[in-house]
Amino acid sequence: MKLNCRSRDIYTSISNALSSTANKKDLQKLHSLLITFGLSKSLFLSGKLISKYSQFKDPNSSLLIFRENSLTNNAYLWNTIIRAMTHNELYAKALEFYAEMGKLQVKPDSYTFPSVINACGSLMDLGKGRVVHEHVKELGFDSDVYINNTLVDMYSRCSELGRAREVFDEMPSRDIVSWNSLISGYTSNGYFKEALEVYTQLRIGGLMPDSFSFSSVLLTCGGLGEVEEGQIVHGLVEKVGAYKDVIVSNGLLSMYFKFDMLNNCDRIFNEMVRKDSVTWNTIICGYCESGFYEESINLFLEMVDSFKPDILTITSVLRACTYVGNLKLGRYVHNYMISNGYKCDNIASNIIINMYAKCGDVLHSREVFESMGNHDLVSWNSLLNGYIENGLYQEAIDLLRRMKKSFQPDFVTYVALFSICTELANVNFTEELHCDIIKQGFGSTQILGNALVGAYAKCGKMEDSLKQFETMKVRDTVTWNSIIASCGNSKTSSLGLTMLSRMRKEGIMPDVPTFLSALPLCSYLIAKRQGKEMHGCILRLGFESNVPIGNALIEMYSNTGSLKNSILVFEQMKTRDLVSWTAIISAYGMFGEGRKALIAFQNMKAAGIFPDHIVFIAVIYACSHSGLVQEGKACFEQMKKDYNIVPRIEHYACVVDLLSRSGLLTEAEEFITSMPLKPDASIWGVLLSACRASGDMKIAERVSEHVLELDTNDPGYYVLASNVYASLGKWDRVRKIRTSLKAKGLKKEPGISWLEIRNKVYYFGAGDRFFEQRKEVVELLDDLSGLMAKEGYAADVRFVLHDVGEDEKVDMLCGHSERLAIAFGLLNTKPGTPLMVMKNLRVCGDCHTVTKYISKIMKREILVRDSNRFHLFRDGSCSCKDHW
DNA sequence: CTAGGGTTAG
């Protein structure tokens, strides 16, 4: 630095030097020179010093100099210190000085107000802003363009667009900044239409928009999704060459990202001569938001070579890492931040918490959370979500309790908390949540209302779910979907179908999830007609190309007895996934078409679909239902050897099923004892029911012991064992099992059969005495018994588990639910019509025989679906070839 | 005095 000492006027010399200082060191030297020459009391030079120090981000030095001169009555020095504070974002401090000025009765001038008003706007302090506005009027500065422009901006920042507009309208004269302030005010508050109108007025008035105008209006067009308008603005930008200004090109980038016109973004970006950090952030963030996370990350890596990323760039790329689950890069960027001394504000910390949580690194997520100074709502919610998404429900609940001490949970918190209800199926928690939601006034929000419907159902509180559903004033598609999905079990499936037709009557459009929930309802009910109707609906709405819908249709058709339609849907699908193949393979399996199932499995592999453990279950079951023992065993071996799938308990159950259904009981028993996993009740249960069906009571008794030893909580297995002892006449054992069932509070699932006749579903329980046409049904069954006896039938009373006389046992057999249903069907349909009956448990051996006879005597095709598969009875035999 | 880029759920 050279100071011209020969100059007579040291004052001028220092003054000039001050104006051109480019760094803080020079400034400090000048400052001491100034003191040496005794010029430190000069108002003008002190003012310059204050401004300069604030430019170099040293507000403390500015303050010191000001305090040394604070006796002045002149507004000039006050203006400088207020401006210095505002520049350094110390807005509250700036306002304190303004207040002090008032107390000391220093009269503000027109230069005082812009900074003061700016401070109010930045603090979004509307109250103070209004007071200052009054001062402006009192002092007669209300026609000053400069001041009015700041007022427009201040009111905009406080979201008081009405006041902003008023000031704008009353201005005696306006410049381009006035227009820009109003446009950007509207835009940043989301009033895009108004912003565009003001821009149009500006154009009509003949004023040329400048870079600021373009920047704002481009965002406006982006916000409005007004592609044409945006392109017109773009045209003007090109015409006047405004694209050379980096803020305008940034605006263009941002707009085209909103329009999802990525090619334009690429072109603009590549043609930009000057890029700033906003340019990079816009493009990195834009790609991220359009789902091109890899591009986003690559751009970041490209940028780092030539540009130092700022905190916003870093957070943008961290979000990309979050979306793709790239923990490695996320961690790297986080460490880079730490070692390069980036300061995290709350937003940045929250993004990091979220990144770690979404990438599954809850420990680091928590660490960042705990190291933050002030948590805000988003921080709490982010960690809470992290816990929930990673299955740490207890941690989530603990965190919630901690949070409640200092923060009121908000809407987002509650939305997140619902996954806890559904995952843990915890009624108490759900009820507590429900109370809180009502207390906080979120009770009537759509999303939370919908969530409650699902949560109660998941907790097994169907009545509460329905109550919630009925009390809701507005029911959208999601509400209906929730209630229909909640009806997705055999007990409520017909209610579910009622809900679907109610939904249609109220004119609510079903969507893909609606059908994904509703189609399985048809399966439970064998509601063939409703299933077909839904299929029609799906075609009309154009959902048929949706893969999960196709899969659900295959399942629906096979479950409602139409293998043909299942195949049709499958063949018409343009894309098929593993689930589609699994569905068609199990469809073949259910209908005893084991060979076709195996062919489908071959075709699946040929189509390049890699099998998983589930499709193997379907394949082995298909073999089992068709008696393909060797093939089934081969599949089991193939699974282990060729596909490296470690068999789970379900696979062992399949093989036991395969062997025992084909009568290879000893081999099945050996298989069980040699398996590497501990056989559970399901394994023994499979063998047990096969023993009973085949009548091998020696093994059956042995197996029963195993089942009872396991002490399970599934009543089905006790019933099986009990049946074995009953067949052996060991009634004391039967009673013992019954008492232990009672002690455990377990109840045998009652046998229920049902069928649909003319759009109505009729249910029959075992031994039911109250149902329509009971007399006729009993008579018909009696008549049939007589006819069957002539054909050589004798009741197999081994299938009765009650301690009663032989005659009564025969009666009880006749009361089996499937038989009642069949008789009812025969009575209520025209001769020759095929019947379809569904049973919740496995069909009983005696009923299986009887149905064969009935199909022959009555010349009817009878399709029975039990819990395992289909039985198509025709002319005295069954499609299952007795592999049931 | 006016512009532009970053946070949680569904």
Tab-separated table of C-alpha atoms in Angstrom, chain A residues 10 31 49 56 101 230 267 403 509 580 585 658 662 729 734 789 824 860:
chain	number	residue	atom	x	y	z
A	10	ILE	CA	-3.611	13.843	4.185
A	31	HIS	CA	-7.151	2.821	10.605
A	49	LEU	CA	-14.240	2.889	8.472
A	56	PHE	CA	-14.977	-7.355	5.632
A	101	MET	CA	-31.572	7.147	17.857
A	230	GLY	CA	-42.052	-19.445	-19.737
A	267	ARG	CA	-28.188	-27.237	-22.889
A	403	MET	CA	-39.679	-34.801	22.524
A	509	MET	CA	-63.002	-43.507	-8.143
A	580	SER	CA	-46.888	-63.638	-11.654
A	585	ILE	CA	-47.657	-72.167	-10.660
A	658	LEU	CA	-45.342	-84.336	-0.484
A	662	SER	CA	-48.604	-90.048	-1.264
A	729	GLY	CA	-61.292	-94.587	21.384
A	734	VAL	CA	-59.287	-86.532	24.351
A	789	ALA	CA	-75.739	-96.971	0.800
A	824	PHE	CA	-78.397	-76.372	0.204
A	860	ARG	CA	-73.448	-82.483	-10.682
